[in-house]
Coordinates of C-alpha atoms and ligand atoms in Angstrom, one line a residue:
M1 CA 145.3 -115.1 5.3
Q2 CA 148.0 -117.5 4.0
N3 CA 151.7 -117.3 4.0
R4 CA 152.1 -116.3 7.6
I5 CA 154.0 -116.9 10.8
S6 CA 152.1 -117.3 14.1
V7 CA 154.2 -116.5 17.1
F8 CA 153.0 -118.1 20.3
G9 CA 155.1 -116.4 22.9
S10 CA 156.0 -113.8 25.5
I11 CA 155.6 -110.1 25.4
N12 CA 157.3 -107.9 28.0
M13 CA 157.9 -104.3 28.9
D14 CA 161.7 -104.1 28.9
L15 CA 163.0 -101.7 31.6
V16 CA 166.6 -101.1 30.5
I17 CA 169.5 -99.5 32.4
Y18 CA 172.7 -98.7 30.5
S19 CA 175.6 -98.6 32.9
N20 CA 179.4 -99.1 33.1
S21 CA 179.2 -102.1 35.5
S22 CA 176.7 -104.1 37.4
P23 CA 176.4 -103.6 41.2
S24 CA 177.6 -106.2 43.5
E25 CA 175.3 -107.5 46.3
G26 CA 174.5 -104.6 48.7
E27 CA 176.1 -102.0 46.4
T28 CA 174.4 -98.9 44.9
I29 CA 175.8 -97.5 41.7
F30 CA 174.8 -94.8 39.2
G31 CA 173.7 -95.9 35.7
N32 CA 174.1 -93.8 32.6
N33 CA 170.7 -94.0 31.0
F34 CA 167.2 -95.6 31.3
E35 CA 164.8 -96.6 28.5
T36 CA 161.7 -98.7 28.1
F37 CA 161.1 -100.9 25.0
L38 CA 158.7 -103.5 23.7
G39 CA 160.4 -106.8 24.5
G40 CA 159.8 -110.5 25.3
K41 CA 161.4 -113.1 23.1
G42 CA 158.1 -113.8 21.4
A43 CA 157.3 -110.2 20.6
N44 CA 160.9 -109.5 19.5
Q45 CA 160.8 -112.5 17.1
A46 CA 157.5 -111.3 15.8
V47 CA 158.8 -107.8 15.1
A48 CA 161.9 -109.2 13.4
A49 CA 159.8 -111.4 11.1
A50 CA 157.4 -108.6 10.3
R51 CA 160.2 -106.1 9.5
M52 CA 161.7 -108.8 7.2
G53 CA 158.4 -108.7 5.2
S54 CA 156.3 -111.5 6.6
E55 CA 152.7 -111.5 7.7
V56 CA 152.8 -112.2 11.4
S57 CA 150.2 -112.9 14.0
F58 CA 151.1 -112.7 17.7
V59 CA 149.4 -115.1 20.1
G60 CA 149.9 -114.5 23.8
K61 CA 148.7 -112.5 26.8
V62 CA 149.3 -109.0 28.1
G63 CA 148.1 -107.7 31.5
S64 CA 145.2 -105.4 32.2
D65 CA 147.7 -102.7 33.3
L66 CA 149.0 -99.7 31.4
F67 CA 152.0 -101.7 30.1
G68 CA 149.5 -104.1 28.5
K69 CA 147.9 -101.3 26.5
I70 CA 151.2 -99.9 25.4
L71 CA 152.7 -103.3 24.4
K72 CA 149.6 -104.1 22.2
E73 CA 149.8 -100.7 20.5
K74 CA 153.5 -101.2 19.8
L75 CA 152.8 -104.6 18.2
E76 CA 150.1 -103.0 16.0
L77 CA 152.5 -100.2 15.0
E78 CA 154.7 -103.0 13.5
D79 CA 151.8 -104.3 11.4
I80 CA 151.5 -107.4 13.5
E81 CA 148.1 -109.0 13.7
T82 CA 146.9 -108.9 17.4
E83 CA 143.4 -110.4 17.1
L84 CA 144.6 -113.5 19.1
L85 CA 146.4 -111.4 21.7
Q86 CA 144.3 -111.5 24.9
E87 CA 144.2 -109.5 28.1
H88 CA 144.8 -111.3 31.4
T89 CA 143.5 -109.5 34.5
G90 CA 146.7 -108.7 36.3
E91 CA 150.2 -107.5 35.5
S92 CA 152.0 -107.6 32.1
G93 CA 155.3 -109.4 31.8
V94 CA 158.4 -107.2 32.5
A95 CA 162.1 -107.7 32.0
F96 CA 164.7 -105.9 34.0
I97 CA 167.8 -105.5 31.8
N98 CA 171.2 -104.2 32.6
V99 CA 173.3 -103.4 29.6
I100 CA 177.0 -102.9 30.3
E101 CA 178.0 -100.3 27.8
S102 CA 181.7 -101.3 27.4
T103 CA 180.8 -104.8 26.2
A104 CA 177.2 -104.3 24.9
Q105 CA 176.4 -107.5 26.9
N106 CA 173.3 -107.7 29.1
Q107 CA 171.9 -109.4 32.3
I108 CA 168.2 -110.0 32.1
T109 CA 165.6 -110.9 34.8
V110 CA 162.1 -111.7 33.7
I111 CA 158.9 -111.5 35.7
S112 CA 156.4 -113.5 33.6
G113 CA 153.1 -111.8 34.7
A114 CA 150.4 -112.4 32.0
N115 CA 152.7 -114.5 29.9
S116 CA 152.3 -117.4 32.3
H117 CA 148.6 -117.5 31.4
A118 CA 149.1 -117.8 27.6
Q119 CA 147.0 -120.7 26.3
S120 CA 147.4 -122.8 23.1
D121 CA 143.7 -122.7 22.4
Q122 CA 143.9 -119.0 21.7
L123 CA 145.0 -120.2 18.3
S124 CA 142.0 -121.9 16.7
D125 CA 142.4 -124.9 14.4
E126 CA 141.4 -122.6 11.5
A127 CA 144.1 -120.1 12.5
L128 CA 146.6 -122.9 12.8
S129 CA 145.8 -124.2 9.4
S130 CA 146.4 -120.8 7.8
S131 CA 149.9 -120.6 9.4
E132 CA 152.9 -121.9 7.5
I133 CA 155.2 -121.5 10.5
I134 CA 154.5 -121.7 14.3
L135 CA 157.2 -120.1 16.3
S136 CA 157.6 -120.4 20.0
Q137 CA 160.0 -119.9 22.9
L138 CA 160.0 -121.0 26.5
E139 CA 158.7 -117.9 28.2
V140 CA 155.1 -119.1 28.0
P141 CA 153.9 -122.4 29.7
L142 CA 155.7 -125.4 28.1
Q143 CA 152.7 -127.6 28.3
E144 CA 150.8 -125.1 26.2
I145 CA 153.5 -125.1 23.5
E146 CA 153.5 -128.9 23.6
K147 CA 149.7 -128.9 23.0
L148 CA 150.0 -126.4 20.2
F149 CA 152.9 -128.2 18.4
S150 CA 151.0 -131.5 18.8
R151 CA 147.9 -130.0 17.2
A152 CA 150.0 -128.5 14.4
S153 CA 151.6 -131.8 13.5
N154 CA 149.0 -132.8 10.9
K155 CA 148.4 -129.3 9.7
G156 CA 151.6 -129.0 7.6
C157 CA 153.1 -126.1 9.6
L158 CA 156.8 -125.9 10.3
R159 CA 157.2 -125.9 14.1
I160 CA 160.2 -123.8 15.2
L161 CA 161.2 -123.8 18.9
N162 CA 163.6 -121.4 20.5
V163 CA 164.8 -123.3 23.5
A164 CA 165.2 -120.1 25.6
P165 CA 165.5 -119.7 28.5
A166 CA 167.2 -123.1 28.9
L167 CA 164.6 -125.4 30.4
Q168 CA 164.1 -129.2 30.2
L169 CA 161.8 -130.2 27.4
S170 CA 159.3 -133.1 27.7
E171 CA 159.7 -136.0 25.3
T172 CA 156.5 -135.0 23.4
L173 CA 157.6 -131.4 22.9
F174 CA 161.1 -132.5 21.8
N175 CA 159.5 -135.0 19.3
E176 CA 157.0 -132.4 18.0
T177 CA 159.6 -129.8 17.1
D178 CA 160.9 -129.5 13.5
I179 CA 163.6 -126.9 14.0
F180 CA 165.4 -126.2 17.3
L181 CA 167.0 -122.8 17.8
V182 CA 169.6 -122.6 20.7
N183 CA 172.6 -120.6 21.8
E184 CA 175.7 -122.3 23.2
Q185 CA 174.4 -122.5 26.8
E186 CA 171.0 -123.8 25.7
L187 CA 172.6 -126.5 23.5
S188 CA 174.8 -127.5 26.5
A189 CA 171.7 -127.7 28.7
L190 CA 169.6 -129.5 26.2
S191 CA 172.2 -132.1 25.5
N192 CA 173.4 -132.2 29.1
K193 CA 177.0 -132.0 28.0
P194 CA 179.7 -129.4 28.4
L195 CA 180.3 -127.4 25.2
N196 CA 183.4 -125.5 24.0
I197 CA 182.3 -122.7 21.7
D198 CA 185.7 -122.7 19.9
D199 CA 185.5 -126.3 19.1
I200 CA 183.2 -127.3 16.3
G201 CA 183.8 -131.0 17.3
S202 CA 182.3 -130.3 20.7
I203 CA 179.2 -128.6 19.2
K204 CA 178.8 -131.6 16.9
E205 CA 179.1 -134.0 19.8
C206 CA 176.3 -132.2 21.7
I207 CA 174.1 -132.3 18.6
D208 CA 174.8 -136.0 17.9
S209 CA 173.8 -136.8 21.5
L210 CA 170.3 -135.3 20.9
Q211 CA 169.6 -138.1 18.3
L212 CA 167.4 -135.9 16.1
N213 CA 165.3 -137.7 13.6
D214 CA 165.6 -137.1 9.8
D215 CA 162.9 -134.4 9.9
Q216 CA 164.5 -132.4 12.7
S217 CA 167.1 -129.7 12.4
I218 CA 169.0 -127.6 14.8
V219 CA 170.6 -124.1 14.5
V220 CA 173.1 -123.0 17.1
T221 CA 173.8 -119.3 17.5
L222 CA 177.3 -118.6 18.9
G223 CA 177.1 -114.9 19.6
S224 CA 179.7 -112.9 17.6
K225 CA 181.4 -116.1 16.5
G226 CA 178.7 -117.1 14.1
V227 CA 176.1 -119.8 13.6
Y228 CA 176.2 -123.6 13.2
V229 CA 173.4 -125.3 11.2
H230 CA 172.7 -129.0 11.2
Q231 CA 170.1 -130.5 8.9
H232 CA 170.0 -134.2 7.9
N233 CA 173.6 -135.1 7.3
K234 CA 174.7 -131.7 6.4
N235 CA 176.4 -129.2 8.7
E236 CA 177.5 -125.7 7.9
F237 CA 179.2 -123.0 10.0
F238 CA 178.7 -119.3 9.1
S239 CA 181.1 -116.9 10.7
G240 CA 179.9 -113.9 12.6
H241 CA 180.1 -110.4 11.0
K242 CA 182.1 -107.7 12.6
V243 CA 180.1 -104.6 13.6
N244 CA 180.2 -101.9 16.2
A245 CA 178.0 -103.4 18.9
V246 CA 176.1 -101.1 21.3
D247 CA 173.4 -103.5 22.7
T248 CA 173.2 -107.2 22.1
T249 CA 169.7 -107.6 23.7
G250 CA 167.4 -109.5 21.3
S251 CA 170.1 -110.3 18.7
G252 CA 169.1 -114.0 19.0
D253 CA 165.5 -113.1 18.6
C254 CA 166.4 -111.1 15.5
F255 CA 168.2 -114.1 14.1
I256 CA 165.1 -116.3 14.7
G257 CA 162.5 -113.9 13.3
A258 CA 164.6 -113.2 10.3
M259 CA 165.3 -116.9 9.7
A260 CA 161.6 -117.8 10.0
S261 CA 160.7 -115.0 7.6
N262 CA 163.2 -116.1 5.0
M263 CA 162.1 -119.8 5.4
L264 CA 158.7 -118.8 4.0
L265 CA 160.4 -117.5 0.8
S266 CA 163.3 -119.9 0.2
K267 CA 162.5 -123.0 2.3
N268 CA 166.3 -123.4 2.6
L269 CA 167.5 -123.5 6.2
F270 CA 171.2 -122.8 5.3
E271 CA 170.4 -119.8 3.1
S272 CA 167.9 -118.5 5.7
A273 CA 170.5 -118.8 8.5
D274 CA 173.1 -117.0 6.4
L275 CA 170.7 -114.0 6.0
A276 CA 169.6 -114.1 9.6
N277 CA 173.2 -114.0 10.7
K278 CA 173.6 -110.7 8.8
A279 CA 170.3 -109.3 10.2
A280 CA 171.3 -110.2 13.8
A281 CA 174.7 -108.5 13.4
L282 CA 173.0 -105.4 12.2
S283 CA 170.5 -105.5 15.2
V284 CA 173.3 -105.1 17.8
T285 CA 174.4 -101.8 16.3
K286 CA 171.2 -100.2 17.8
K287 CA 169.9 -100.0 21.4
G288 CA 166.9 -102.0 22.5
A289 CA 165.5 -105.4 21.5
S290 CA 162.4 -105.1 19.2
V291 CA 163.3 -101.5 18.1
S292 CA 166.7 -102.7 16.8
M293 CA 165.3 -105.3 14.3
P294 CA 166.3 -104.3 10.8
R295 CA 164.1 -104.3 7.7
R296 CA 164.9 -106.7 4.8
Q297 CA 166.1 -104.0 2.5
E298 CA 168.4 -102.6 5.3
V299 CA 170.0 -106.0 5.6
I300 CA 170.5 -106.4 1.9
D301 CA 171.9 -102.8 1.5
F302 CA 174.2 -103.1 4.5
W303 CA 175.8 -106.3 3.3
S304 CA 176.0 -105.6 -0.4
Ligands
RIB401 O1 165.8 -112.1 24.3 C1 165.7 -110.8 24.8 C2 164.4 -110.7 25.6 O2 164.4 -111.6 26.7 C3 164.1 -109.3 26.2 O3 163.4 -108.5 25.3 C4 163.4 -109.7 27.5 O4 162.1 -109.2 27.5 C5 163.5 -111.2 27.7 O5 162.3 -111.8 27.3

């Protein structure tokens, strides 16, 4: 199957509490509501790309527990190929998420479970050759992403890395990445420099210090403020779109999945970031991560 995105990444059961505040140490509070969703940065990005119209294959590990079964079913309901999703004997990944309703912001703690057993060789050379884009994040072992990106280097796939959560990259993984996707904290950690989100000059300084080569690009998501894109010698800032936000969980994942999906069609990073910025704004108007990902037509209709 051609024209597809392979996501090598995490899949979690998101256990989400909606509340008015977060408890301090030793304090017990009542929340307002509890929900469970398909989550994990990898799975969320896969769903976002699939809903935007791409053929997506998910490569990773679920546990042998009940969550594992449910998570696999949820991916399949999204028309995501799960042939390369394997079961690890043990527990599935889970994320404990507290969403503060007044701000729609969240606090997330992840227990990796089966995700820490994901292996790059789950994706055969043949499967790699039929992928136009390889998309990964840092919730699966970094050395496995490094192996996969290295193997992909002579296969003509575009390698997109979401540097989240913020972890130190090896020189090899850094050099084998074509497009970096970061938020402001992740850019600051990657460049080892303080960053002022309101100052484009400070964003540019952090990017310059990375000394990207001519084939590498970086996209910086700045929450509701917008997105900054750097490719070759061109930089462009896209302002955020005003919406009524109820839950920002997974909005970065929505951006990445939508951007990757559009890259298959237009190959233009700036155009794709512009569309993804709109998709991500729409995603925060609904609760949950993967379930809030919009479909391509919804994005077009909402912003026309
Ligand atoms: O980016 C949001 C995601 O981070 C959640 O779905 C959670 O599972 C964690 O991986």
